[in-house]
PDB file of C-alpha atoms in Angstrom:
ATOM      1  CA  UNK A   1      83.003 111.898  87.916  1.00 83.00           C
ATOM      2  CA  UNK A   2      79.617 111.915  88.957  1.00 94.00           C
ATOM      3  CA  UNK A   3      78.423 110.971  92.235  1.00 96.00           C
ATOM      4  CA  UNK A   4      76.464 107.615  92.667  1.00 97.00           C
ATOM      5  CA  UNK A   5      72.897 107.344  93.654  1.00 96.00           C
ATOM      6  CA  UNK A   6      71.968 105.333  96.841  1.00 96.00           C
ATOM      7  CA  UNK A   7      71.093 102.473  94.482  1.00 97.00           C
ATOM      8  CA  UNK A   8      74.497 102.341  92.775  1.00 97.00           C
ATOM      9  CA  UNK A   9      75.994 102.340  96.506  1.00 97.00           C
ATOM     10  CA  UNK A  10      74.166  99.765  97.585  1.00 97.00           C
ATOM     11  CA  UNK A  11      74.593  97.718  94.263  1.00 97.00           C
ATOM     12  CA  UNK A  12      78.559  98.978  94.280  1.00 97.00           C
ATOM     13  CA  UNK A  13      78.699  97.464  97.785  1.00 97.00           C
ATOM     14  CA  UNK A  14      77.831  93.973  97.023  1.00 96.00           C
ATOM     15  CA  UNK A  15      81.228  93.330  95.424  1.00 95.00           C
ATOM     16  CA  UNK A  16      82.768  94.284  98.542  1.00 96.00           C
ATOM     17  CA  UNK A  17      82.464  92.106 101.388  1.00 91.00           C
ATOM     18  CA  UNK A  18      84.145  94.109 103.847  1.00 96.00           C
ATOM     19  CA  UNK A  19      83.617  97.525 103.210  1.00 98.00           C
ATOM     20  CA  UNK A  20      80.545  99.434 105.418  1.00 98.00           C
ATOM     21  CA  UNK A  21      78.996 102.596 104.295  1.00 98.00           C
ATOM     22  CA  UNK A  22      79.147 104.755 107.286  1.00 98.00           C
ATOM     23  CA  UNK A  23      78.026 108.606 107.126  1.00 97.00           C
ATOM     24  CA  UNK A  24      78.532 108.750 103.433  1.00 97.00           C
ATOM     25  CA  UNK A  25      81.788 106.727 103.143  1.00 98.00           C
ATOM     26  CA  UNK A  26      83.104 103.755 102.420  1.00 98.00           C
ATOM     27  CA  UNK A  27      85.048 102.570 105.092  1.00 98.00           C
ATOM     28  CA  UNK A  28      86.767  99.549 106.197  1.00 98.00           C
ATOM     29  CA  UNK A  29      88.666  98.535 109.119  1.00 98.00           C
ATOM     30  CA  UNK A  30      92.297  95.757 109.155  1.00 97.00           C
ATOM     31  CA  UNK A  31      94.405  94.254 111.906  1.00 97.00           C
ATOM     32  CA  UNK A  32      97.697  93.089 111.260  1.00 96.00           C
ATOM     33  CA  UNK A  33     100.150  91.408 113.864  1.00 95.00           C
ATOM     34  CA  UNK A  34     102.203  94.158 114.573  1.00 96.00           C
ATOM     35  CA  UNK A  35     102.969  98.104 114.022  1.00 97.00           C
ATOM     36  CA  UNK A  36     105.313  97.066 110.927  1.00 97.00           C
ATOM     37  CA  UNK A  37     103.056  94.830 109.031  1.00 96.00           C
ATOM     38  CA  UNK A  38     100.346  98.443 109.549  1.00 97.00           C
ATOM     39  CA  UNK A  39     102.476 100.785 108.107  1.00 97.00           C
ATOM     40  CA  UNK A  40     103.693  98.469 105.560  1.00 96.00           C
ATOM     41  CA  UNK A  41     100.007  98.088 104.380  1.00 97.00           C
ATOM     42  CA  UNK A  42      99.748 101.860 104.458  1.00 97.00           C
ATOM     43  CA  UNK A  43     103.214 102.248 101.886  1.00 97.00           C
ATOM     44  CA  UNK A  44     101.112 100.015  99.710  1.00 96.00           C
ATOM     45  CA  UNK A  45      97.898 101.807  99.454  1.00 97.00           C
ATOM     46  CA  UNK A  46      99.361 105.310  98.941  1.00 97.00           C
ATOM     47  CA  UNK A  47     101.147 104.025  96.139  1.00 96.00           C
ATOM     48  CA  UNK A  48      98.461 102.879  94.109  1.00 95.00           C
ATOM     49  CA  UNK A  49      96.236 105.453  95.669  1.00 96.00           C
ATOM     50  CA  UNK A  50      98.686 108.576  94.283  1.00 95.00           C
ATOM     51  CA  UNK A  51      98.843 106.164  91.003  1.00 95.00           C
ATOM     52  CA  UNK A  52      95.164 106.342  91.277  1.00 93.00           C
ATOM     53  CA  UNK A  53      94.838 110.420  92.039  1.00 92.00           C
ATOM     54  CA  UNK A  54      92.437 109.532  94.577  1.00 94.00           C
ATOM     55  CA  UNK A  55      93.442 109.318  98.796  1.00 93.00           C
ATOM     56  CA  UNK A  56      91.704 107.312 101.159  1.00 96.00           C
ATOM     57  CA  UNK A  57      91.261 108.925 104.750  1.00 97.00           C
ATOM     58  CA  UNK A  58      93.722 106.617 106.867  1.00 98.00           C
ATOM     59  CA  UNK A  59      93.798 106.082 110.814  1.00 98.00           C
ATOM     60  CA  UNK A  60      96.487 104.139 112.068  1.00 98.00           C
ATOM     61  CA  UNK A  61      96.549 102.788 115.570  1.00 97.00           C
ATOM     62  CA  UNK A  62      99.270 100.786 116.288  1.00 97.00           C
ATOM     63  CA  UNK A  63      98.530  97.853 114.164  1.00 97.00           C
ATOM     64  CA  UNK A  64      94.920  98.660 113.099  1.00 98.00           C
ATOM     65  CA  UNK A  65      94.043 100.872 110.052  1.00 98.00           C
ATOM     66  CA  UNK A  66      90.818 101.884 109.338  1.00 98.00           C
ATOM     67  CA  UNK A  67      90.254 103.553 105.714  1.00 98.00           C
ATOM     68  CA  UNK A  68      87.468 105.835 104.728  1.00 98.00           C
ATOM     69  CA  UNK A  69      86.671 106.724 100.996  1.00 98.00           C
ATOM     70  CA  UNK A  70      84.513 109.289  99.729  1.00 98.00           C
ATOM     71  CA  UNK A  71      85.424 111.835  96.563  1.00 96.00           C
ATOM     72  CA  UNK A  72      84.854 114.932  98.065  1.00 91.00           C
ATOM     73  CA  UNK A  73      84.813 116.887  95.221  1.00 90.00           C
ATOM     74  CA  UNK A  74      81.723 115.210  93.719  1.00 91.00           C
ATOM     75  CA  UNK A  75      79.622 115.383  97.025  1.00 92.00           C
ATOM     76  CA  UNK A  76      79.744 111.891  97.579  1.00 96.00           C
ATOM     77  CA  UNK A  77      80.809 108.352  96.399  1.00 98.00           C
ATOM     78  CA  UNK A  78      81.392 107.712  92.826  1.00 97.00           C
ATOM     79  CA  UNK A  79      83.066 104.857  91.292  1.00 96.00           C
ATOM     80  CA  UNK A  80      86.207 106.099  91.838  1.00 96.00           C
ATOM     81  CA  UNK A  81      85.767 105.378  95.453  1.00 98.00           C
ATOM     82  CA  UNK A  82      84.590 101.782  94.713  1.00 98.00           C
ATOM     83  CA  UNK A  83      87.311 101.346  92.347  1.00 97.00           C
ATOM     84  CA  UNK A  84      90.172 102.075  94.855  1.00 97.00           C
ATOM     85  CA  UNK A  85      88.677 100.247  97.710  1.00 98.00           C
ATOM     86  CA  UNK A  86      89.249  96.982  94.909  1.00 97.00           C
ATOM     87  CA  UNK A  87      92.542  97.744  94.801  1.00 97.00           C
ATOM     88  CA  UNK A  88      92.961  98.163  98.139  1.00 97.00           C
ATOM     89  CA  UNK A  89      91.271  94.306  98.794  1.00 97.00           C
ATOM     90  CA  UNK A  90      93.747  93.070  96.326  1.00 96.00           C
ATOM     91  CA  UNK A  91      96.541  94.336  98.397  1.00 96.00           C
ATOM     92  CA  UNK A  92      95.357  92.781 101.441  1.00 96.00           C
ATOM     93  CA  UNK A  93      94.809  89.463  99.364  1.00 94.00           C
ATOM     94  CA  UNK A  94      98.308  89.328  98.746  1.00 90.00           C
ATOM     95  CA  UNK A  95      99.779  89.798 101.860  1.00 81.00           C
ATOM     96  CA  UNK A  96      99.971  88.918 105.130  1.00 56.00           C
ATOM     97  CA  UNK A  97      97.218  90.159 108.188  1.00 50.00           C
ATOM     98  CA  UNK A  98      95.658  88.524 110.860  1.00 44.00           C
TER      99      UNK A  98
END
C-alpha cells in the first residue's frame, strides 16, 4: 500500500475528529471509568485489528489507552492506517467511556 503524501494526511485527518498526527502517526488518546472498561476496549480493537492485518501501537495505563498508527512497512501512513483508526471510532461509538 503506498504511503500517503502530507496532503492526503491532512485531507485523511479531517474525517477524524479525534485523532492527532504526532511524529508521523496517527494517534489518539481514551479514558474510560475504570481498568475493566480499558482492557475491554483493547479485546475489541485487536480483534478487528488482527481481522484487519494491521496493529495499532497500544499504551494502557490503568484506564487510559492511547493508540498510535503508522504502517511501518510503507514508511509512513497509508490508508490502511486511516481505515483502522474508523473502525476503531466506531467501537468507541458503541460503547461505553467517559
Amino acid at each position: 500500500m503506498p504511503k500517503l503524501t502530507a496532503e492526503q494526511v491532512q485531507e485523511k485527518l479531517k474525517s477524524l475528529a479525534d485523532w492527532k498526527l504526532i511524529n508521523g502517526e496517527i494517534v489518539r488518546e481514551v479514558s474510560f471509568n475504570d481498568f475493566l472498561s480499558a482492557m475491554d476496549f483493547v479485546n475489541q480493537v485487536a480483534g478487528s485489528a488482527e481481522a484487519a492485518g494491521h496493529h495499532p501501537d497500544i499504551d494502557i495505563r490503568y484506564n487510559k489507552v492511547r493508540l498510535a498508527l503508522i504502517s511501518h512497512d510503507a514508511g509512513g501512513l497509508t490508508s490502511r492506517d486511516f481505515d483502522l483508526a474508523a473502525v476503531i471510532d466506531n467501537i468507541l461509538a458503541k460503547g461505553k467511556r467517559r
